[in-house]
Coordinates of C-alpha atoms (C1' of nucleotides) in Angstrom, one line a residue:
Chain X
X1 CA -34.9 -1.3 -233.1
X2 CA -33.5 1.6 -235.1
X3 CA -30.0 1.7 -236.5
X4 CA -31.0 0.2 -239.6
X5 CA -27.5 0.6 -241.2
X6 CA -25.9 -0.9 -238.2
X7 CA -23.6 2.2 -237.3
X8 CA -23.6 0.9 -233.5
X9 CA -22.7 -2.7 -234.3
X10 CA -20.9 -2.3 -237.8
X11 CA -20.3 -6.1 -238.0
X12 CA -23.4 -7.3 -236.1
X13 CA -23.9 -7.1 -232.3
X14 CA -20.5 -7.7 -230.8
X15 CA -21.7 -8.6 -227.2
X16 CA -23.4 -11.6 -225.8
X17 CA -26.9 -11.4 -225.4
X18 CA -26.3 -10.8 -221.8
X19 CA -28.3 -13.3 -219.9
X20 CA -31.9 -12.0 -220.0
X21 CA -32.4 -14.3 -217.3
X22 CA -33.2 -12.6 -214.0
X23 CA -31.8 -12.9 -210.6
X24 CA -33.6 -16.1 -209.9
X25 CA -31.5 -17.9 -212.4
X26 CA -28.2 -16.5 -211.1
X27 CA -29.0 -17.5 -207.7
X28 CA -30.1 -21.1 -208.9
X29 CA -26.8 -21.4 -210.6
X30 CA -24.7 -20.1 -207.5
X31 CA -26.5 -22.6 -205.3
X32 CA -26.1 -25.5 -207.8
X33 CA -22.5 -24.7 -208.1
X34 CA -22.1 -24.6 -204.3
X35 CA -24.0 -27.9 -203.8
X36 CA -22.1 -29.7 -206.6
X37 CA -18.7 -28.3 -205.3
X38 CA -19.5 -29.9 -201.9
X39 CA -19.7 -26.7 -200.3
X40 CA -23.2 -27.7 -199.1
X41 CA -23.3 -31.2 -198.1
X42 CA -26.4 -33.6 -199.0
X43 CA -29.1 -33.6 -196.3
X44 CA -28.1 -30.1 -195.2
X45 CA -30.9 -27.5 -194.8
X46 CA -30.9 -24.7 -197.0
X47 CA -31.9 -21.7 -194.9
X48 CA -33.6 -19.0 -197.0
X49 CA -32.7 -16.2 -194.7
X50 CA -29.0 -17.0 -194.4
X51 CA -28.7 -17.5 -198.2
X52 CA -30.5 -14.3 -198.9
X53 CA -28.4 -12.4 -196.4
X54 CA -25.3 -13.8 -197.7
X55 CA -26.3 -12.8 -201.3
X56 CA -27.4 -9.5 -200.3
X57 CA -31.0 -10.0 -201.3
X58 CA -34.5 -10.8 -200.2
X59 CA -35.9 -14.2 -199.6
X60 CA -38.3 -14.3 -202.5
X61 CA -35.7 -14.9 -205.2
X62 CA -34.0 -17.5 -203.1
X63 CA -37.0 -19.3 -202.8
X64 CA -38.0 -19.3 -206.3
X65 CA -34.4 -20.4 -207.2
X66 CA -34.6 -23.4 -204.8
X67 CA -38.0 -24.5 -206.3
X68 CA -36.1 -24.4 -209.6
X69 CA -33.5 -26.6 -208.2
X70 CA -36.2 -28.9 -206.7
X71 CA -37.2 -29.6 -210.4
X72 CA -33.7 -30.8 -211.3
X73 CA -33.5 -33.0 -208.4
X74 CA -30.6 -31.2 -206.5
X75 CA -33.0 -30.2 -203.7
X76 CA -35.7 -31.4 -201.9
X77 CA -38.7 -29.5 -200.4
X78 CA -40.7 -30.4 -197.4
X79 CA -43.7 -28.3 -196.6
X80 CA -43.0 -26.0 -193.5
X81 CA -39.7 -27.4 -193.2
X82 CA -37.9 -25.9 -196.0
X83 CA -35.4 -26.9 -198.7
X84 CA -32.8 -29.6 -198.2
X85 CA -29.9 -30.7 -200.5
X86 CA -30.9 -33.9 -201.9
X87 CA -29.4 -37.1 -200.4
X88 CA -27.7 -39.5 -202.6
X89 CA -27.8 -43.3 -202.1
X90 CA -26.0 -46.1 -204.2
X91 CA -29.7 -47.4 -204.8
X92 CA -30.9 -43.8 -206.1
X93 CA -27.5 -43.9 -208.3
X94 CA -28.4 -47.3 -209.7
X95 CA -32.0 -46.4 -210.5
X96 CA -30.6 -43.1 -212.1
X97 CA -28.1 -44.9 -214.2
X98 CA -30.8 -47.5 -215.3
X99 CA -33.0 -44.8 -216.4
X100 CA -30.2 -43.0 -218.2
X101 CA -29.5 -46.2 -220.4
X102 CA -33.1 -46.2 -221.5
X103 CA -33.2 -42.7 -222.3
X104 CA -29.8 -42.6 -224.2
X105 CA -30.3 -45.9 -225.9
X106 CA -33.4 -44.5 -227.5
X107 CA -31.8 -41.0 -228.2
X108 CA -28.7 -42.6 -229.8
X109 CA -30.9 -44.8 -232.1
X110 CA -32.7 -41.9 -233.3
X111 CA -29.5 -39.9 -233.7
X112 CA -28.1 -42.6 -235.9
X113 CA -31.3 -42.8 -238.0
X114 CA -31.2 -39.3 -238.7
X115 CA -27.7 -39.5 -240.0
X116 CA -26.2 -37.3 -237.1
X117 CA -24.5 -35.0 -239.7
X118 CA -24.7 -31.7 -237.5
X119 CA -24.1 -33.8 -234.2
X120 CA -20.9 -35.8 -235.2
X121 CA -18.5 -33.0 -235.5
X122 CA -19.8 -31.8 -232.1
X123 CA -19.2 -35.2 -230.5
X124 CA -15.8 -35.4 -231.8
X125 CA -15.2 -31.9 -230.4
X126 CA -16.3 -32.8 -227.1
X127 CA -14.3 -36.0 -227.1
X128 CA -11.0 -33.9 -227.9
X129 CA -12.1 -31.6 -224.9
X130 CA -12.3 -34.9 -222.8
X131 CA -8.8 -35.7 -223.6
X132 CA -7.7 -32.4 -223.1
X133 CA -9.1 -32.3 -219.6
X134 CA -7.5 -35.6 -218.8
X135 CA -4.2 -34.4 -220.1
X136 CA -4.3 -31.1 -218.2
X137 CA -5.3 -33.1 -215.1
X138 CA -8.3 -30.5 -214.4
X139 CA -10.0 -31.2 -211.3
X140 CA -13.1 -33.5 -210.9
X141 CA -15.7 -31.1 -211.6
X142 CA -14.6 -30.2 -215.0
X143 CA -14.3 -33.9 -216.1
X144 CA -17.6 -34.7 -214.8
X145 CA -18.9 -31.6 -216.6
X146 CA -17.1 -32.6 -219.9
X147 CA -18.5 -36.0 -219.7
X148 CA -21.9 -35.1 -219.1
X149 CA -21.8 -32.5 -222.1
X150 CA -20.8 -35.4 -224.4
X151 CA -24.0 -37.4 -223.5
X152 CA -26.1 -34.3 -223.4
X153 CA -25.1 -33.9 -227.3
X154 CA -26.3 -37.3 -227.9
X155 CA -29.9 -36.4 -226.5
X156 CA -29.6 -33.0 -228.1
X157 CA -29.2 -34.6 -231.4
X158 CA -31.9 -37.1 -231.2
X159 CA -34.4 -34.8 -232.8
X160 CA -37.0 -35.2 -230.0
X161 CA -36.4 -32.3 -227.6
X162 CA -38.0 -34.2 -224.8
X163 CA -35.0 -36.4 -224.6
X164 CA -32.8 -33.4 -224.0
X165 CA -35.3 -31.9 -221.5
X166 CA -35.4 -35.1 -219.3
X167 CA -31.5 -35.5 -219.6
X168 CA -30.9 -32.3 -218.4
X169 CA -33.4 -32.8 -215.5
X170 CA -31.4 -35.8 -214.2
X171 CA -28.0 -34.5 -215.3
X172 CA -27.4 -32.5 -212.2
X173 CA -28.3 -35.3 -210.0
X174 CA -25.7 -37.6 -211.7
X175 CA -22.9 -34.9 -211.4
X176 CA -23.7 -34.6 -207.9
X177 CA -23.3 -38.4 -207.3
X178 CA -19.9 -38.5 -209.5
X179 CA -18.6 -35.7 -207.5
X180 CA -19.4 -37.0 -204.3
X181 CA -17.4 -40.0 -204.9
X182 CA -14.5 -37.8 -205.6
X183 CA -12.9 -39.6 -208.5
X184 CA -14.5 -41.2 -211.4
X185 CA -11.8 -43.1 -213.1
X186 CA -8.3 -43.6 -211.7
X187 CA -7.2 -42.9 -215.2
X188 CA -9.1 -40.0 -216.7
X189 CA -7.4 -40.6 -220.0
X190 CA -8.8 -43.9 -220.2
X191 CA -12.3 -42.7 -219.3
X192 CA -12.2 -40.5 -222.3
X193 CA -11.2 -43.4 -224.6
X194 CA -14.4 -45.3 -223.6
X195 CA -16.2 -42.9 -225.6
X196 CA -14.7 -43.8 -228.9
X197 CA -16.6 -46.9 -229.6
X198 CA -19.8 -44.5 -229.5
X199 CA -18.4 -42.2 -231.9
X200 CA -17.3 -44.8 -234.3
X201 CA -20.6 -46.7 -234.4
X202 CA -22.3 -43.5 -235.0
X203 CA -20.0 -42.4 -237.9
X204 CA -20.5 -45.7 -239.3
X205 CA -24.3 -45.3 -239.1
X206 CA -24.6 -48.5 -237.4
X207 CA -27.5 -48.1 -235.1
X208 CA -27.4 -51.4 -233.4
X209 CA -23.6 -51.1 -232.8
X210 CA -24.3 -47.5 -231.3
X211 CA -26.9 -48.6 -229.1
X212 CA -24.6 -51.4 -227.8
X213 CA -21.7 -49.0 -227.4
X214 CA -23.8 -46.4 -225.4
X215 CA -25.2 -49.4 -223.4
X216 CA -21.9 -50.8 -222.5
X217 CA -20.3 -47.5 -221.7
X218 CA -23.1 -46.3 -219.1
X219 CA -23.4 -49.8 -218.0
X220 CA -19.7 -49.9 -217.1
X221 CA -20.0 -46.6 -215.4
X222 CA -23.0 -47.6 -213.6
X223 CA -21.5 -50.7 -211.9
X224 CA -18.2 -48.7 -211.1
X225 CA -20.0 -45.7 -209.7
X226 CA -22.4 -47.7 -207.7
X227 CA -19.5 -49.8 -206.4
X228 CA -17.6 -47.0 -205.4
X229 CA -20.5 -45.3 -203.8
X230 CA -21.4 -48.3 -201.9
X231 CA -18.0 -48.1 -200.4
X232 CA -18.5 -44.6 -199.4
X233 CA -21.6 -45.4 -197.8
X234 CA -20.2 -48.3 -195.6
X235 CA -17.1 -46.1 -194.6
X236 CA -19.7 -43.4 -193.4
X237 CA -22.2 -45.5 -191.7
X238 CA -21.2 -49.1 -191.0
Chain B
X1 CA -48.1 -44.0 -176.8
X2 CA -49.9 -44.8 -173.9
X3 CA -53.6 -46.2 -174.3
X4 CA -52.1 -49.8 -174.4
X5 CA -55.6 -51.2 -174.5
X6 CA -56.6 -48.9 -177.7
X7 CA -59.5 -47.5 -175.8
X8 CA -59.3 -44.6 -178.0
X9 CA -58.4 -46.1 -181.2
X10 CA -59.7 -49.7 -180.6
X11 CA -58.5 -50.7 -184.2
X12 CA -55.8 -48.3 -185.1
X13 CA -56.1 -44.7 -186.0
X14 CA -59.4 -43.6 -187.3
X15 CA -58.4 -40.4 -189.0
X16 CA -56.8 -39.8 -192.5
X17 CA -53.4 -38.0 -192.3
X18 CA -55.1 -35.0 -193.2
X19 CA -53.3 -33.5 -196.2
X20 CA -50.4 -31.5 -195.1
X21 CA -49.9 -29.9 -198.4
X22 CA -50.2 -26.0 -198.2
X23 CA -51.8 -23.3 -200.0
X24 CA -49.4 -23.6 -203.0
X25 CA -50.4 -27.1 -203.8
X26 CA -54.2 -26.2 -203.6
X27 CA -53.4 -23.4 -206.1
X28 CA -51.5 -25.5 -208.2
X29 CA -54.2 -28.0 -208.5
X30 CA -56.8 -25.4 -209.1
X31 CA -55.0 -24.0 -211.9
X32 CA -54.1 -27.3 -213.4
X33 CA -57.7 -28.4 -213.1
X34 CA -58.7 -25.0 -214.8
X35 CA -56.3 -25.4 -217.7
X36 CA -57.0 -29.0 -218.3
X37 CA -60.8 -28.2 -218.2
X38 CA -60.3 -25.8 -221.0
X39 CA -61.5 -22.9 -218.8
X40 CA -58.0 -21.3 -219.7
X41 CA -57.0 -21.8 -223.4
X42 CA -53.2 -22.6 -224.5
X43 CA -51.1 -19.5 -224.9
X44 CA -53.1 -17.5 -222.5
X45 CA -51.2 -15.3 -220.1
X46 CA -51.7 -16.3 -216.4
X47 CA -52.1 -13.0 -214.7
X48 CA -50.7 -13.4 -211.2
X49 CA -52.6 -10.5 -209.7
X50 CA -55.9 -11.4 -211.3
X51 CA -55.6 -15.1 -210.2
X52 CA -54.6 -13.9 -206.8
X53 CA -57.6 -11.4 -206.5
X54 CA -59.9 -14.1 -207.9
X55 CA -58.6 -16.7 -205.2
X56 CA -58.6 -14.1 -202.5
X57 CA -54.9 -14.4 -201.6
X58 CA -51.6 -12.6 -202.3
X59 CA -49.4 -13.1 -205.5
X60 CA -46.8 -15.1 -203.7
X61 CA -48.4 -18.5 -203.5
X62 CA -49.6 -18.0 -206.9
X63 CA -46.1 -17.6 -208.2
X64 CA -44.9 -20.8 -206.6
X65 CA -47.8 -22.7 -207.9
X66 CA -47.2 -21.5 -211.4
X67 CA -43.6 -22.5 -210.9
X68 CA -44.8 -25.9 -209.8
X69 CA -46.9 -26.3 -213.0
X70 CA -44.0 -25.2 -215.0
X71 CA -41.9 -28.3 -214.0
X72 CA -45.0 -30.4 -215.2
X73 CA -45.1 -28.9 -218.5
X74 CA -48.4 -27.2 -218.1
X75 CA -47.3 -23.8 -218.0
X76 CA -44.4 -21.8 -219.4
X77 CA -42.3 -19.0 -218.1
X78 CA -40.9 -16.0 -219.7
X79 CA -38.8 -13.8 -217.6
X80 CA -40.4 -10.4 -217.0
X81 CA -43.3 -11.6 -219.2
X82 CA -45.1 -13.9 -216.8
X83 CA -46.5 -17.5 -217.0
X84 CA -48.2 -18.8 -220.2
X85 CA -50.6 -21.8 -220.5
X86 CA -48.5 -24.0 -222.8
X87 CA -49.2 -24.3 -226.4
X88 CA -49.6 -27.6 -227.9
X89 CA -48.8 -28.7 -231.3
X90 CA -49.3 -32.0 -233.1
X91 CA -45.4 -32.1 -233.5
X92 CA -44.9 -31.8 -229.7
X93 CA -47.5 -34.4 -229.2
X94 CA -45.9 -36.7 -231.5
X95 CA -42.6 -36.4 -229.7
X96 CA -44.6 -36.7 -226.4
X97 CA -45.8 -40.2 -227.4
X98 CA -42.5 -41.2 -228.9
X99 CA -41.0 -40.4 -225.4
X100 CA -43.8 -42.2 -223.5
X101 CA -43.2 -45.3 -225.6
X102 CA -39.6 -45.4 -224.8
X103 CA -40.4 -45.0 -220.9
X104 CA -43.3 -47.4 -220.8
X105 CA -41.6 -50.1 -222.8
X106 CA -38.8 -50.2 -220.3
X107 CA -41.2 -49.8 -217.5
X108 CA -43.2 -52.7 -218.4
X109 CA -40.3 -54.9 -219.1
X110 CA -39.1 -54.4 -215.6
X111 CA -42.6 -54.8 -214.2
X112 CA -42.8 -58.2 -215.8
X113 CA -39.4 -59.2 -214.9
X114 CA -40.4 -58.5 -211.3
X115 CA -43.4 -60.8 -211.3
X116 CA -45.8 -57.9 -210.8
X117 CA -47.6 -59.6 -208.1
X118 CA -48.5 -56.4 -206.4
X119 CA -49.3 -54.4 -209.5
X120 CA -51.3 -56.9 -211.6
X121 CA -54.7 -56.6 -209.3
X122 CA -54.3 -52.9 -209.3
X123 CA -54.2 -52.9 -213.1
X124 CA -57.3 -55.2 -213.2
X125 CA -59.2 -52.8 -211.1
X126 CA -58.1 -49.8 -213.1
X127 CA -59.3 -51.6 -216.4
X128 CA -62.7 -52.3 -214.8
X129 CA -62.8 -48.6 -214.0
X130 CA -62.1 -47.7 -217.6
X131 CA -65.1 -50.0 -218.6
X132 CA -67.1 -48.3 -216.1
X133 CA -66.4 -44.8 -217.1
X134 CA -67.1 -46.0 -220.7
X135 CA -70.3 -47.5 -219.6
X136 CA -71.5 -44.6 -217.6
X137 CA -70.8 -42.3 -220.4
X138 CA -68.6 -39.8 -218.1
X139 CA -67.0 -36.7 -219.5
X140 CA -63.9 -36.8 -221.5
X141 CA -61.7 -35.5 -218.4
X142 CA -62.8 -38.7 -216.5
X143 CA -61.8 -41.0 -219.1
X144 CA -58.5 -39.5 -219.8
X145 CA -57.9 -39.7 -216.2
X146 CA -58.6 -43.1 -216.2
X147 CA -56.6 -44.2 -218.9
X148 CA -53.5 -42.2 -217.4
X149 CA -53.9 -43.8 -214.1
X150 CA -53.5 -47.3 -215.7
X151 CA -50.4 -46.4 -217.3
X152 CA -49.2 -44.6 -214.4
X153 CA -49.5 -47.8 -212.5
X154 CA -47.2 -49.6 -214.8
X155 CA -44.5 -47.2 -214.2
X156 CA -45.2 -47.3 -210.7
X157 CA -44.6 -50.9 -210.6
X158 CA -41.5 -50.9 -212.5
X159 CA -39.4 -50.7 -209.4
X160 CA -37.5 -47.8 -210.2
X161 CA -39.3 -44.7 -208.9
X162 CA -37.5 -42.6 -211.6
X163 CA -40.0 -43.9 -214.2
X164 CA -42.9 -42.6 -212.1
X165 CA -41.3 -39.2 -211.6
X166 CA -40.7 -38.7 -215.2
X167 CA -44.2 -40.0 -216.2
X168 CA -45.8 -37.7 -213.8
X169 CA -44.1 -34.7 -215.2
X170 CA -45.4 -35.6 -218.7
X171 CA -48.8 -36.8 -217.9
X172 CA -50.6 -33.5 -217.4
X173 CA -49.2 -32.4 -220.9
X174 CA -50.6 -35.6 -222.5
X175 CA -53.8 -34.9 -220.8
X176 CA -54.0 -31.6 -221.9
X177 CA -53.5 -32.5 -225.5
X178 CA -56.1 -35.4 -225.3
X179 CA -58.7 -33.0 -223.8
X180 CA -58.0 -30.2 -226.3
X181 CA -59.0 -32.7 -228.9
X182 CA -62.2 -33.1 -227.3
X183 CA -62.8 -36.7 -227.7
X184 CA -60.2 -39.7 -227.7
X185 CA -62.0 -42.7 -229.5
X186 CA -65.5 -42.6 -230.8
X187 CA -66.3 -45.8 -228.7
X188 CA -64.9 -45.5 -225.3
X189 CA -65.6 -49.3 -224.5
X190 CA -63.3 -49.9 -227.4
X191 CA -60.7 -47.9 -225.9
X192 CA -60.9 -49.7 -222.6
X193 CA -60.6 -53.0 -224.5
X194 CA -57.4 -52.2 -226.1
X195 CA -55.9 -52.3 -222.6
X196 CA -56.6 -56.1 -222.2
X197 CA -53.6 -57.5 -224.3
X198 CA -51.3 -55.6 -221.9
X199 CA -52.6 -57.2 -218.6
X200 CA -52.9 -60.5 -220.3
X201 CA -49.1 -60.2 -221.3
X202 CA -48.2 -59.2 -217.8
X203 CA -50.3 -62.0 -216.1
X204 CA -48.6 -64.5 -218.4
X205 CA -45.2 -63.2 -217.5
X206 CA -44.2 -62.8 -221.1
X207 CA -41.9 -59.8 -221.3
X208 CA -41.4 -59.4 -224.9
X209 CA -45.5 -59.7 -225.6
X210 CA -45.9 -57.2 -222.9
X211 CA -43.4 -54.6 -224.4
X212 CA -45.0 -55.5 -227.9
X213 CA -48.6 -54.9 -226.4
X214 CA -47.8 -51.5 -224.7
X215 CA -45.8 -50.5 -228.0
X216 CA -48.9 -51.3 -230.1
X217 CA -51.3 -49.7 -227.7
X218 CA -49.6 -46.3 -227.2
X219 CA -48.4 -46.3 -231.1
X220 CA -52.1 -46.6 -232.0
X221 CA -52.8 -43.7 -229.5
X222 CA -50.0 -41.9 -231.1
X223 CA -51.2 -41.8 -234.6
X224 CA -54.8 -41.3 -233.9
X225 CA -54.1 -38.5 -231.5
X226 CA -51.7 -36.7 -233.6
X227 CA -53.9 -37.2 -236.7
X228 CA -56.8 -35.9 -234.9
X229 CA -54.9 -32.8 -233.7
X230 CA -53.6 -32.0 -236.9
X231 CA -56.9 -31.8 -238.1
X232 CA -57.7 -29.4 -235.4
X233 CA -54.8 -27.4 -236.3
X234 CA -55.8 -27.1 -240.0
X235 CA -59.2 -26.0 -238.9
X236 CA -57.9 -23.4 -236.6
X237 CA -55.2 -22.0 -238.7
X238 CA -55.6 -22.8 -242.4
Chain O
dT1 C1' -37.8 -42.8 -164.8
dC2 C1' -40.5 -41.9 -168.4
dA3 C1' -43.9 -40.3 -171.4
dA4 C1' -47.0 -36.5 -172.4
dT5 C1' -47.4 -31.7 -172.3
dG6 C1' -46.3 -26.7 -172.5
dT7 C1' -43.0 -23.1 -173.9
dC8 C1' -39.5 -20.9 -176.7
dG9 C1' -36.6 -19.9 -180.6
dA10 C1' -36.1 -20.3 -185.3
dT11 C1' -37.6 -21.0 -189.8
dT12 C1' -41.1 -21.1 -193.5
dG13 C1' -45.7 -19.0 -195.3
dT14 C1' -48.1 -15.3 -196.7
dC15 C1' -48.9 -10.5 -197.4
dG16 C1' -48.8 -5.6 -199.2
dA17 C1' -46.0 -2.1 -201.2
dC18 C1' -42.7 -0.1 -204.3
dA19 C1' -39.3 -0.6 -208.1
dA20 C1' -38.4 -2.3 -213.0
dT21 C1' -39.9 -3.8 -217.0
dA22 C1' -42.9 -4.8 -220.8
dT23 C1' -47.0 -3.6 -223.7
dC24 C1' -50.3 -0.5 -225.7
dC25 C1' -51.7 3.6 -227.5
dT26 C1' -50.9 8.1 -228.9
dT27 C1' -48.2 11.3 -231.3
dG28 C1' -45.5 13.3 -234.8
dA29 C1' -42.4 13.2 -239.0
dC30 C1' -41.7 11.4 -243.5
Chain J
dG1 C1' -50.3 5.9 -244.7
dT2 C1' -46.4 3.9 -242.7
dC3 C1' -43.2 4.0 -239.1
dA4 C1' -40.8 5.3 -235.3
dA5 C1' -40.3 7.6 -230.8
dG6 C1' -42.4 8.6 -226.4
dG7 C1' -45.4 8.3 -222.7
dA8 C1' -49.2 6.0 -220.1
dT9 C1' -50.6 1.8 -218.2
dA10 C1' -50.5 -2.8 -216.3
dT11 C1' -47.6 -6.6 -215.0
dT12 C1' -43.9 -8.8 -213.0
dG13 C1' -39.5 -8.5 -209.9
dT14 C1' -38.1 -7.7 -205.2
dC15 C1' -38.6 -6.3 -201.0
dG16 C1' -39.4 -6.1 -195.7
dA17 C1' -42.6 -7.3 -192.1
dC18 C1' -46.0 -10.3 -189.7
dA19 C1' -48.2 -14.7 -189.0
dA20 C1' -48.2 -19.6 -188.8
dT21 C1' -45.7 -23.5 -188.0
dC22 C1' -41.9 -26.5 -186.6
dG23 C1' -38.2 -28.7 -183.5
dA24 C1' -36.1 -28.6 -179.3
dC25 C1' -35.9 -28.2 -174.6
dA26 C1' -38.0 -27.6 -169.9
dT27 C1' -41.7 -29.0 -167.2
dT28 C1' -45.2 -31.8 -165.2
dG29 C1' -47.3 -35.8 -163.4
dA30 C1' -47.9 -40.8 -162.9

DNA sequence: TCAATGTCGATTGTCGACAATATCCTTGAC
DNA sequence: GTCAAGGATATTGTCGACAATCGACATTGA
């Protein structure tokens, strides 16, 4: 770059780096959003041509986007059949939560061990956000999003990027399950509260307490979510 | 089906299900093999056109294969730049092993809790295979492959398919690291032996012992591998 | 009636071509 | 000599078209 005196941007660049991710990522985001908003139901086929036509582009980027979504578990690919929205079962959700407990227990232990100076304020801010969306009565998607962001921060702060990578891979599937249920807690304010003990334990630097707190937190969600989902399954196919 | 007397297939079907995986999977396997055999070095660019020309097909399946490899960590994608073979660092390997410990500890605990009736014989057979490749002095790749298969069985037997999925995602990266080092143990027979305590603990149904055994086993490999790799790094870039 | 087979429409699989972008090399000014 | 600007070249990004394959329905024959 020229412009060494910053004549164009007197106080640094004023624009967001303007997503250098190409068309494929945008398509992937659009699809993910559509799936998680329930506009495309689980099990439905993702017709490449239809999507491409709707979005006004060719099939190539749509295919690549679908492959991307496949690796985050939102979509399943069958050779010569195409892409299908991943179906969710209560059993799969249970497995997912069991796995999340394993990951996040380890992540939070490392987070506490490292001191968590950077992460703690972020967690507090995210907790405030959780209260805010609860107060404002925002829709399900926002609430789930805010919750997952909180847990993502824990994985991010673990110091081992691998935890974050894997968390991101399974995050969408979790979101999908939660949104399918339609409501997570009857009282979203109560749901926000359940994050308090986690933060307290981290702040206190008590590793065991933190692990127990996250264990209890996710474990509670696990039984609740799986129970709710089982009811949903029974209602759909008795 | 007619043929109730099984005249055509007197004792059931005689044909293997004839792999229905298309061109993309074959390309992906070829590429993975080339990378892990060291024929393409870490950091190298994967030229779509070159590969396509070499394999005698168009770029489309090559691209998709590369995307597939990306999700298993063998390849990195940079928009408008293309695909690059993932670079490995001792730090990344350390993170990888730390993560594997978390996963496999949890997996083996569940395996033991379930009784492990199906898995135990498979593990014994795989251990025999480990001794065999050690005895036969087979090449590095085979040894690493046999080792990873052993650990894969543990994840497979955990009862939660998620453990297997994630293991498979990171398995290739581990293999790559191991093969880059060029030798894992000076004495491959010794390496095979270190799997014995794991099997014993599982057979005894002792969950804690099994967790400790796998912890020790992977932990030992971790320090050894990372140490070796650091030496390699120092030699390459002092 | 029912199972096996043939046919058809729709969808994915692969391809070659062109446009957009990055990299590299040359060129020129200081 | 160094560095920036510009163009040449190679690579990726996207496209539209054709071939291969699948699932469903009609047809056939026992």
